[in-house]
Coordinates of C-alpha atoms and ligand atoms in Angstrom, one line a residue:
M1 CA -80.4 -191.2 -48.8
P2 CA -80.8 -187.9 -47.2
R3 CA -80.2 -185.0 -49.6
D4 CA -78.2 -182.4 -47.7
L5 CA -80.5 -179.7 -47.4
T6 CA -78.0 -177.3 -45.5
R7 CA -79.1 -174.6 -47.0
S8 CA -82.5 -174.7 -47.3
N9 CA -82.0 -175.3 -43.6
E10 CA -80.0 -171.5 -43.0
H11 CA -82.1 -170.0 -45.9
F12 CA -85.4 -171.2 -43.4
K13 CA -83.8 -169.8 -40.6
K14 CA -83.4 -166.2 -42.0
A15 CA -87.1 -166.4 -44.2
V16 CA -89.0 -167.4 -41.0
T17 CA -87.6 -164.2 -39.5
R18 CA -90.1 -162.2 -42.4
L19 CA -92.9 -164.7 -43.9
P20 CA -95.1 -166.7 -41.7
L21 CA -93.3 -170.2 -41.8
G22 CA -90.9 -169.0 -44.1
V23 CA -93.2 -169.0 -47.0
A24 CA -95.3 -167.2 -49.3
S25 CA -97.9 -170.0 -49.1
N26 CA -99.1 -172.5 -46.0
F27 CA -98.6 -175.2 -48.3
R28 CA -95.0 -174.7 -49.3
Y29 CA -94.0 -175.0 -45.7
W30 CA -93.0 -179.1 -45.3
G31 CA -91.2 -178.6 -41.6
D32 CA -88.2 -175.8 -40.5
D33 CA -85.8 -178.9 -41.6
R34 CA -87.6 -179.8 -44.8
T35 CA -89.0 -176.9 -46.3
I36 CA -86.7 -176.8 -49.7
Y37 CA -86.2 -173.4 -51.8
V38 CA -85.9 -173.5 -55.0
K39 CA -83.2 -171.9 -57.5
Q40 CA -84.6 -173.1 -61.0
G41 CA -86.8 -175.2 -62.8
R42 CA -86.9 -176.4 -66.8
G43 CA -88.4 -179.0 -68.7
A44 CA -89.6 -181.4 -65.8
R45 CA -87.0 -180.9 -63.5
V46 CA -86.4 -178.5 -60.5
E47 CA -83.4 -177.4 -58.6
D48 CA -82.7 -176.3 -55.0
I49 CA -80.3 -173.7 -53.5
D50 CA -78.5 -176.9 -52.4
G51 CA -78.0 -178.0 -55.5
N52 CA -80.4 -181.3 -55.0
H53 CA -82.3 -181.7 -58.8
Y54 CA -85.4 -183.5 -58.7
V55 CA -88.1 -184.7 -61.5
D56 CA -90.9 -182.7 -60.5
Y57 CA -94.3 -184.3 -60.2
R58 CA -96.0 -181.0 -58.3
L59 CA -95.8 -178.6 -61.3
G60 CA -96.6 -176.0 -59.3
Y61 CA -100.2 -177.5 -58.5
G62 CA -100.4 -178.3 -62.2
P63 CA -99.7 -175.2 -64.7
A64 CA -96.2 -176.1 -65.7
I65 CA -98.2 -178.7 -68.2
L66 CA -95.3 -178.1 -71.2
G67 CA -93.0 -177.7 -68.4
Y68 CA -90.7 -174.9 -66.4
A69 CA -89.2 -172.7 -68.7
H70 CA -90.7 -173.6 -71.9
P71 CA -88.9 -171.3 -74.9
E72 CA -92.2 -170.5 -76.9
V73 CA -94.0 -169.6 -74.5
D74 CA -91.3 -167.6 -72.6
A75 CA -90.8 -166.1 -76.0
A76 CA -94.7 -164.9 -76.1
A77 CA -94.7 -163.7 -72.4
R78 CA -91.3 -161.2 -73.5
E79 CA -93.5 -160.2 -76.4
G80 CA -96.2 -159.6 -74.0
M81 CA -93.8 -157.3 -71.7
D82 CA -93.6 -155.3 -74.8
V83 CA -97.2 -154.3 -75.0
G84 CA -96.8 -152.8 -72.3
G85 CA -98.5 -154.4 -68.9
V86 CA -102.2 -153.4 -67.7
F87 CA -104.0 -150.0 -68.8
A88 CA -107.5 -150.6 -67.7
L89 CA -108.1 -150.9 -71.5
A90 CA -108.7 -154.0 -73.3
T91 CA -105.9 -155.5 -75.9
E92 CA -107.5 -157.3 -79.4
R93 CA -105.8 -160.2 -77.7
E94 CA -108.4 -161.1 -75.4
F95 CA -110.7 -161.9 -78.0
R96 CA -108.6 -164.2 -79.7
V97 CA -107.4 -166.2 -76.6
A98 CA -110.8 -165.9 -75.7
E99 CA -111.7 -167.5 -79.8
R100 CA -109.2 -170.3 -78.7
I101 CA -111.1 -171.0 -75.7
S102 CA -114.5 -171.6 -77.5
K103 CA -113.1 -173.6 -79.9
M104 CA -111.7 -176.2 -77.5
V105 CA -114.0 -176.1 -74.7
P106 CA -117.5 -175.2 -76.6
A107 CA -119.6 -174.7 -73.5
A108 CA -116.7 -171.6 -73.5
E109 CA -119.4 -169.6 -75.6
L110 CA -118.2 -166.2 -73.6
V111 CA -115.2 -165.9 -71.6
R112 CA -113.6 -163.8 -69.3
Y113 CA -110.7 -163.6 -67.2
S114 CA -109.2 -163.0 -64.0
N115 CA -105.9 -164.3 -62.1
S116 CA -106.0 -166.8 -60.3
G117 CA -108.5 -170.4 -60.0
T118 CA -110.1 -169.0 -56.7
E119 CA -110.8 -165.6 -58.2
A120 CA -112.5 -167.4 -60.7
V121 CA -114.5 -169.6 -59.2
M122 CA -115.9 -166.5 -56.9
A123 CA -116.9 -165.2 -60.1
G124 CA -118.3 -168.4 -61.6
L125 CA -120.2 -168.6 -58.3
R126 CA -121.7 -164.8 -57.8
L127 CA -122.4 -165.3 -61.3
A128 CA -124.4 -168.3 -60.5
R129 CA -126.3 -166.6 -57.8
A130 CA -126.9 -164.0 -60.2
Y131 CA -128.7 -165.7 -62.9
T132 CA -131.0 -167.9 -61.0
G133 CA -131.6 -165.3 -57.7
R134 CA -130.5 -167.8 -55.9
D135 CA -127.7 -168.2 -52.6
E136 CA -127.5 -172.3 -52.2
Y137 CA -124.5 -174.0 -53.4
I138 CA -124.0 -178.1 -53.6
I139 CA -120.6 -179.1 -54.0
L140 CA -118.3 -182.2 -53.4
E141 CA -117.5 -183.8 -50.3
G142 CA -113.3 -183.7 -50.2
S143 CA -113.0 -181.2 -53.0
Y144 CA -111.5 -177.9 -53.4
H145 CA -112.7 -174.5 -54.9
G146 CA -110.3 -172.1 -53.5
L147 CA -109.4 -170.1 -50.8
F148 CA -113.5 -167.9 -50.4
D149 CA -115.1 -168.2 -47.9
A150 CA -118.2 -170.0 -49.6
A151 CA -115.2 -173.0 -50.5
M152 CA -113.4 -173.3 -47.4
W153 CA -115.6 -175.9 -45.7
Y154 CA -113.8 -179.7 -45.8
T155 CA -114.6 -182.8 -44.2
P156 CA -111.6 -183.7 -41.8
M157 CA -111.5 -187.4 -43.3
E158 CA -108.5 -188.2 -41.0
K159 CA -110.8 -187.8 -37.9
W160 CA -112.9 -189.5 -39.0
S161 CA -113.9 -192.9 -37.1
Q162 CA -115.5 -194.3 -40.9
S163 CA -119.2 -194.6 -38.7
G164 CA -121.7 -192.2 -38.9
E165 CA -121.4 -188.8 -40.5
P166 CA -118.6 -186.7 -40.4
E167 CA -118.0 -183.9 -39.6
V168 CA -118.1 -180.1 -41.6
A169 CA -115.3 -177.9 -40.6
P170 CA -114.0 -174.7 -41.5
Y171 CA -110.6 -174.8 -43.3
S172 CA -109.6 -171.5 -41.6
Q173 CA -109.9 -169.8 -38.9
G174 CA -111.4 -166.3 -40.1
I175 CA -114.3 -167.8 -41.9
P176 CA -117.6 -166.5 -40.5
L177 CA -120.0 -170.0 -39.2
G178 CA -122.5 -167.9 -40.9
V179 CA -121.3 -168.6 -45.0
R180 CA -121.8 -172.2 -43.8
S181 CA -125.6 -172.6 -44.1
F182 CA -125.4 -171.6 -47.8
A183 CA -123.3 -174.7 -48.7
H184 CA -124.6 -178.7 -49.1
F185 CA -121.9 -181.6 -49.7
V186 CA -123.0 -184.5 -51.2
Q187 CA -120.4 -187.6 -51.6
A188 CA -119.3 -188.4 -55.3
N189 CA -120.6 -190.6 -57.7
D190 CA -124.2 -191.3 -55.2
L191 CA -126.4 -189.2 -58.0
N192 CA -129.6 -190.7 -55.4
Q193 CA -128.2 -188.4 -52.5
L194 CA -127.6 -185.4 -55.4
E195 CA -131.3 -185.7 -56.1
E196 CA -132.5 -186.1 -52.5
T197 CA -130.8 -183.2 -51.9
F198 CA -132.2 -181.6 -54.5
K199 CA -135.7 -182.3 -53.4
R200 CA -135.1 -180.8 -49.7
T201 CA -133.6 -177.8 -50.8
A202 CA -136.2 -177.2 -53.8
G203 CA -135.6 -173.6 -55.3
R204 CA -132.9 -172.5 -53.2
I205 CA -130.0 -173.9 -54.6
A206 CA -128.1 -172.0 -57.6
C207 CA -125.7 -174.9 -58.5
L208 CA -123.9 -178.0 -58.6
L209 CA -119.5 -176.5 -58.6
I210 CA -118.1 -180.0 -59.4
E211 CA -114.8 -180.8 -60.3
P212 CA -115.7 -183.8 -61.9
I213 CA -112.0 -185.5 -61.6
M214 CA -110.9 -184.2 -58.1
G215 CA -107.9 -182.8 -58.5
N216 CA -107.2 -182.0 -54.8
C217 CA -108.5 -185.3 -53.8
L218 CA -106.2 -187.9 -55.1
G219 CA -107.5 -187.7 -58.5
I220 CA -110.8 -190.3 -57.4
A221 CA -113.3 -189.2 -60.2
A222 CA -116.8 -189.4 -61.3
D223 CA -118.4 -192.0 -63.2
P224 CA -119.3 -190.9 -66.6
E225 CA -122.7 -191.7 -66.2
Y226 CA -123.3 -189.8 -62.8
L227 CA -121.7 -186.8 -65.0
R228 CA -124.1 -187.1 -67.3
G229 CA -126.8 -187.8 -64.5
A230 CA -125.9 -184.9 -62.8
R231 CA -126.3 -182.5 -65.7
A232 CA -129.9 -184.0 -66.3
L233 CA -130.6 -183.9 -62.8
C234 CA -129.8 -180.4 -62.7
D235 CA -131.7 -179.4 -66.0
K236 CA -134.8 -181.5 -64.1
Y237 CA -134.3 -179.3 -60.9
G238 CA -133.6 -176.0 -62.5
V239 CA -129.5 -176.1 -60.9
L240 CA -127.0 -175.0 -62.5
L241 CA -123.7 -177.2 -63.6
F242 CA -120.5 -175.7 -62.5
I243 CA -117.7 -177.3 -63.6
D244 CA -114.7 -176.2 -61.8
E245 CA -111.6 -177.5 -64.8
V246 CA -109.0 -175.4 -62.7
K247 CA -107.1 -178.7 -63.0
T248 CA -108.8 -180.8 -65.2
G249 CA -108.6 -177.8 -68.0
F250 CA -106.7 -178.5 -71.2
R251 CA -104.6 -181.3 -69.4
V252 CA -106.7 -184.0 -69.6
A253 CA -108.3 -183.4 -73.0
R254 CA -108.3 -180.6 -74.5
G255 CA -112.2 -179.7 -73.5
G256 CA -111.1 -180.8 -70.5
V257 CA -113.0 -183.3 -68.3
Q258 CA -116.2 -181.9 -70.5
Q259 CA -115.0 -183.1 -73.7
L260 CA -113.7 -186.6 -72.2
Y261 CA -117.2 -187.5 -70.5
N262 CA -119.1 -185.2 -73.4
V263 CA -120.8 -183.5 -71.2
H264 CA -121.2 -179.4 -71.3
A265 CA -121.1 -176.8 -68.0
D266 CA -123.7 -174.0 -67.7
I267 CA -120.5 -172.5 -66.3
C268 CA -117.2 -173.5 -66.0
T269 CA -113.7 -172.5 -64.9
L270 CA -110.4 -173.0 -66.1
A271 CA -107.1 -172.2 -65.0
K272 CA -103.6 -173.5 -64.1
A273 CA -102.7 -175.1 -67.7
V274 CA -103.6 -172.4 -69.7
A275 CA -100.4 -170.1 -70.1
N276 CA -97.9 -172.5 -68.9
G277 CA -97.8 -171.0 -64.9
Y278 CA -98.4 -167.2 -66.0
P279 CA -101.1 -165.8 -63.8
I280 CA -105.1 -166.6 -65.8
S281 CA -107.4 -168.1 -65.3
V282 CA -111.2 -168.3 -67.1
V283 CA -114.6 -168.3 -65.6
A284 CA -117.1 -169.4 -68.8
G285 CA -120.0 -170.3 -70.3
R286 CA -123.1 -170.2 -71.9
E287 CA -123.6 -166.8 -73.5
E288 CA -127.0 -165.9 -71.8
I289 CA -125.8 -166.4 -68.5
M290 CA -122.0 -164.7 -69.0
R291 CA -123.9 -161.8 -70.8
K292 CA -124.9 -161.1 -67.1
F293 CA -121.3 -159.7 -66.6
G294 CA -121.9 -155.6 -67.0
K295 CA -125.8 -156.0 -67.1
G296 CA -126.5 -156.4 -63.1
V297 CA -123.6 -158.4 -62.2
A298 CA -120.2 -157.1 -61.4
H299 CA -116.7 -158.6 -63.3
G300 CA -113.6 -157.1 -62.9
G301 CA -109.8 -156.8 -61.3
T302 CA -106.8 -154.5 -62.1
Y303 CA -104.3 -157.0 -63.3
T304 CA -107.0 -159.5 -65.2
A305 CA -105.8 -160.0 -69.2
H306 CA -102.0 -159.2 -68.7
S307 CA -100.4 -158.8 -71.3
V308 CA -98.1 -160.6 -70.7
S309 CA -100.1 -164.1 -68.7
L310 CA -102.1 -163.3 -72.2
A311 CA -99.6 -164.1 -74.2
A312 CA -98.1 -167.0 -72.9
A313 CA -102.1 -168.1 -72.9
E314 CA -102.0 -167.5 -76.7
K315 CA -99.2 -169.4 -77.3
C316 CA -99.4 -172.1 -74.5
L317 CA -102.7 -172.9 -75.6
E318 CA -101.9 -172.8 -79.1
I319 CA -99.2 -175.4 -78.5
L320 CA -101.9 -177.7 -76.1
D321 CA -104.4 -177.3 -79.1
E322 CA -102.2 -178.0 -82.3
T323 CA -99.7 -180.2 -81.3
D324 CA -99.5 -183.9 -80.0
A325 CA -98.3 -182.8 -76.5
L326 CA -101.3 -183.8 -74.6
E327 CA -101.3 -187.5 -76.0
R328 CA -97.6 -187.6 -75.0
I329 CA -98.3 -186.4 -71.8
A330 CA -101.2 -189.6 -71.2
D331 CA -98.3 -191.5 -72.6
Y332 CA -95.8 -191.2 -70.1
G333 CA -98.5 -191.1 -67.4
T334 CA -99.7 -194.9 -68.6
R335 CA -96.3 -195.5 -68.9
L336 CA -96.0 -194.2 -65.5
M337 CA -98.5 -196.0 -63.7
Q338 CA -97.1 -199.5 -65.7
G339 CA -93.8 -199.1 -63.8
M340 CA -94.9 -198.0 -60.5
T341 CA -97.6 -201.4 -60.8
K342 CA -94.5 -203.4 -62.1
V343 CA -92.8 -202.6 -58.3
L344 CA -95.5 -202.6 -56.3
S345 CA -96.6 -205.8 -57.4
A346 CA -93.5 -207.6 -57.1
R347 CA -93.9 -206.8 -53.9
N348 CA -97.4 -208.0 -53.5
I349 CA -98.7 -204.6 -52.2
A350 CA -102.4 -203.6 -52.8
H351 CA -102.9 -200.5 -55.2
S352 CA -104.7 -198.8 -58.1
F353 CA -104.7 -195.3 -59.6
V354 CA -107.7 -193.1 -60.3
G355 CA -107.6 -189.4 -62.1
H356 CA -106.3 -189.4 -65.4
P357 CA -102.5 -190.5 -66.9
S358 CA -101.8 -186.7 -67.0
M359 CA -103.0 -186.2 -63.1
L360 CA -103.0 -189.5 -61.7
G361 CA -103.3 -190.7 -58.0
L362 CA -101.4 -193.4 -56.9
Y363 CA -104.1 -195.3 -54.4
F364 CA -103.2 -197.9 -51.9
D365 CA -106.2 -200.4 -51.9
A366 CA -107.0 -202.9 -54.4
Q367 CA -110.0 -201.2 -55.4
P368 CA -110.0 -197.5 -56.4
P369 CA -111.6 -194.6 -54.4
R370 CA -115.5 -194.0 -55.1
N371 CA -115.5 -190.9 -53.3
Y372 CA -113.5 -188.9 -50.2
R373 CA -114.9 -191.5 -47.6
T374 CA -112.9 -194.5 -49.1
W375 CA -109.2 -192.9 -48.6
K376 CA -110.4 -193.4 -45.7
S377 CA -109.5 -196.9 -45.9
S378 CA -106.6 -196.6 -48.2
D379 CA -103.4 -197.3 -46.9
Y380 CA -102.9 -193.8 -47.0
A381 CA -99.5 -193.6 -43.9
F382 CA -97.5 -195.8 -46.4
Y383 CA -98.2 -193.4 -49.1
D384 CA -97.3 -190.4 -46.7
A385 CA -93.9 -192.1 -45.9
M386 CA -92.8 -193.0 -48.7
A387 CA -93.3 -189.7 -50.1
Q388 CA -90.4 -189.0 -48.1
V389 CA -87.8 -191.4 -48.9
L390 CA -89.1 -190.2 -52.8
H391 CA -87.8 -186.5 -52.1
D392 CA -84.6 -188.2 -50.5
E393 CA -84.5 -189.8 -53.9
G394 CA -85.0 -187.2 -56.4
V395 CA -88.7 -187.8 -57.2
L396 CA -91.2 -184.7 -56.5
C397 CA -94.8 -185.8 -55.7
E398 CA -96.6 -183.5 -53.3
P399 CA -95.6 -185.3 -48.8
D400 CA -100.0 -186.0 -48.7
S401 CA -101.6 -188.8 -50.2
R402 CA -104.5 -186.4 -51.4
E403 CA -102.6 -184.3 -54.2
P404 CA -101.8 -186.5 -57.5
W405 CA -98.9 -186.7 -59.8
F406 CA -99.2 -184.1 -62.4
I407 CA -96.9 -185.1 -65.4
S408 CA -95.9 -182.0 -68.5
A409 CA -95.1 -182.6 -71.7
A410 CA -91.1 -181.9 -70.5
H411 CA -90.9 -185.3 -68.8
D412 CA -88.8 -187.8 -71.0
E413 CA -87.2 -191.3 -71.2
S414 CA -84.7 -190.2 -68.3
C415 CA -87.0 -189.0 -66.2
L416 CA -89.4 -191.9 -66.3
N417 CA -86.2 -193.7 -65.5
D418 CA -85.0 -191.5 -62.2
T419 CA -88.1 -191.8 -60.8
L420 CA -88.9 -195.9 -61.2
K421 CA -85.0 -196.0 -60.1
G422 CA -86.4 -193.4 -56.9
F423 CA -89.7 -195.4 -56.4
E424 CA -88.3 -198.6 -55.6
V425 CA -86.2 -197.8 -53.1
A426 CA -88.8 -195.5 -51.8
V427 CA -91.3 -198.1 -51.5
D428 CA -88.3 -200.9 -50.3
A429 CA -87.4 -198.3 -48.0
T430 CA -90.5 -198.1 -46.3
L431 CA -91.3 -201.8 -46.2
E432 CA -88.7 -202.3 -43.7
A433 CA -90.1 -199.1 -41.8
R434 CA -93.1 -200.9 -41.2
A435 CA -90.9 -204.2 -40.7
S436 CA -89.2 -202.3 -38.1
G437 CA -92.4 -201.3 -36.8
Q438 CA -91.6 -197.9 -37.2
L439 CA -94.9 -196.6 -39.2
E440 CA -98.3 -197.3 -38.2
K441 CA -100.8 -199.2 -40.7
H442 CA -104.5 -197.2 -42.0
G443 CA -106.6 -199.1 -44.0
Ligands
LIG501 C1 -110.6 -176.6 -58.7 C2 -110.0 -175.9 -58.3 N1 -110.4 -175.0 -58.4 C3 -109.6 -173.8 -57.3 C4 -108.2 -173.8 -57.2 C5 -107.9 -172.7 -56.7 O1 -107.2 -172.0 -57.7 P1 -105.4 -170.7 -57.2 O2 -105.0 -171.9 -56.3 O3 -105.1 -170.7 -58.1 O4 -106.5 -169.3 -56.8 C6 -108.0 -174.9 -57.3 C7 -106.3 -175.2 -56.6 O5 -105.7 -175.7 -56.6 C8 -108.4 -175.9 -57.8 O6 -107.4 -177.2 -58.0

């Protein structure tokens, strides 16, 4: 049954008079009549202004790892408010949080804070360039590293004809084309291509900027051998390994992807799960590299290490480090995948999962994708159509198949039951739409 979105639709008409697309971020616009406005989030559920309730698997693109309005984190944030905000001076808590981060992520020998993932990655790239004295960098096709010019090059895979090389395009108007020449692209899980690129660009590459579980591309995962091989190639060619753990950090393991794969970065960035949604991010890395900050490399920002976000981070990291929250999250994700498989297999629908149980991608092909190009041959039209029905059924996933499902520690048995009920309805509705010719097939 379609939801009643009367109030959201009405609010959209008002909002669009003052806000482009009626929202505060392009990604929040889901169409004139499907853009929803949130009243509140509690635990793993969100309520919109029409009173529709959803089990949420977007979690604001990952941050709400303990669930919305977490009492302990929010109490800590209130205590942070009492500290007074920002002073353009340091506080003692910065050190305490840095100690916790270094304990959880051993490659984070030294730590600096920023406010968003984008800001942290920008700082990390600047640092890598300064340390190596080189300007160019390598990124994986399909990855996302934030909204700044150097990272805003993407492959419009929808348009690719599955032969020849896909185009690399700016992700937005307003990006100087000259910036493109610094970026080189490789496909995930192809060490030969990586080494060829190192050879071809000898002495010009500052870093390999890599998200080993691609949190904006289904969760396509590097094989452990690929990441270890990439680490070895970086060492061989004198290139820094910059692991972007904005999404995976403190989520897939206490020490993030670096712990899962037992690979240490030279520079890493951590953000979403640091403070359960309060704005703070981290750029961290090897001491020798990080000491460049303040010795020739600029880093700062008015709101950096705001007392509210920092206090929330201290509490959130304590919980992630000292309780079984991450184990419970992974367990829920595993049971969700099992439940989905039961529904899909009963209908003979080929599928697989990618990523990690805490951030999982549902992929409509029997073999999980090895790189972004393989996504093109999956039945993503089925996913996208199904997602619309899921929203109507009270299950909030991203409308685009390339964003994984995020699990929080607040997802419980009732969430699982509601989700699997909605999932079954959505799968059947999508099958019906296809049988009646309303839905094209990809793959
Ligand atoms: C891997 C990665 N890096 C960087 C960013 C940018 O973070 P933010 O949106 O906080 O600027 C994101 C955001 O989704 C991300 O997933």
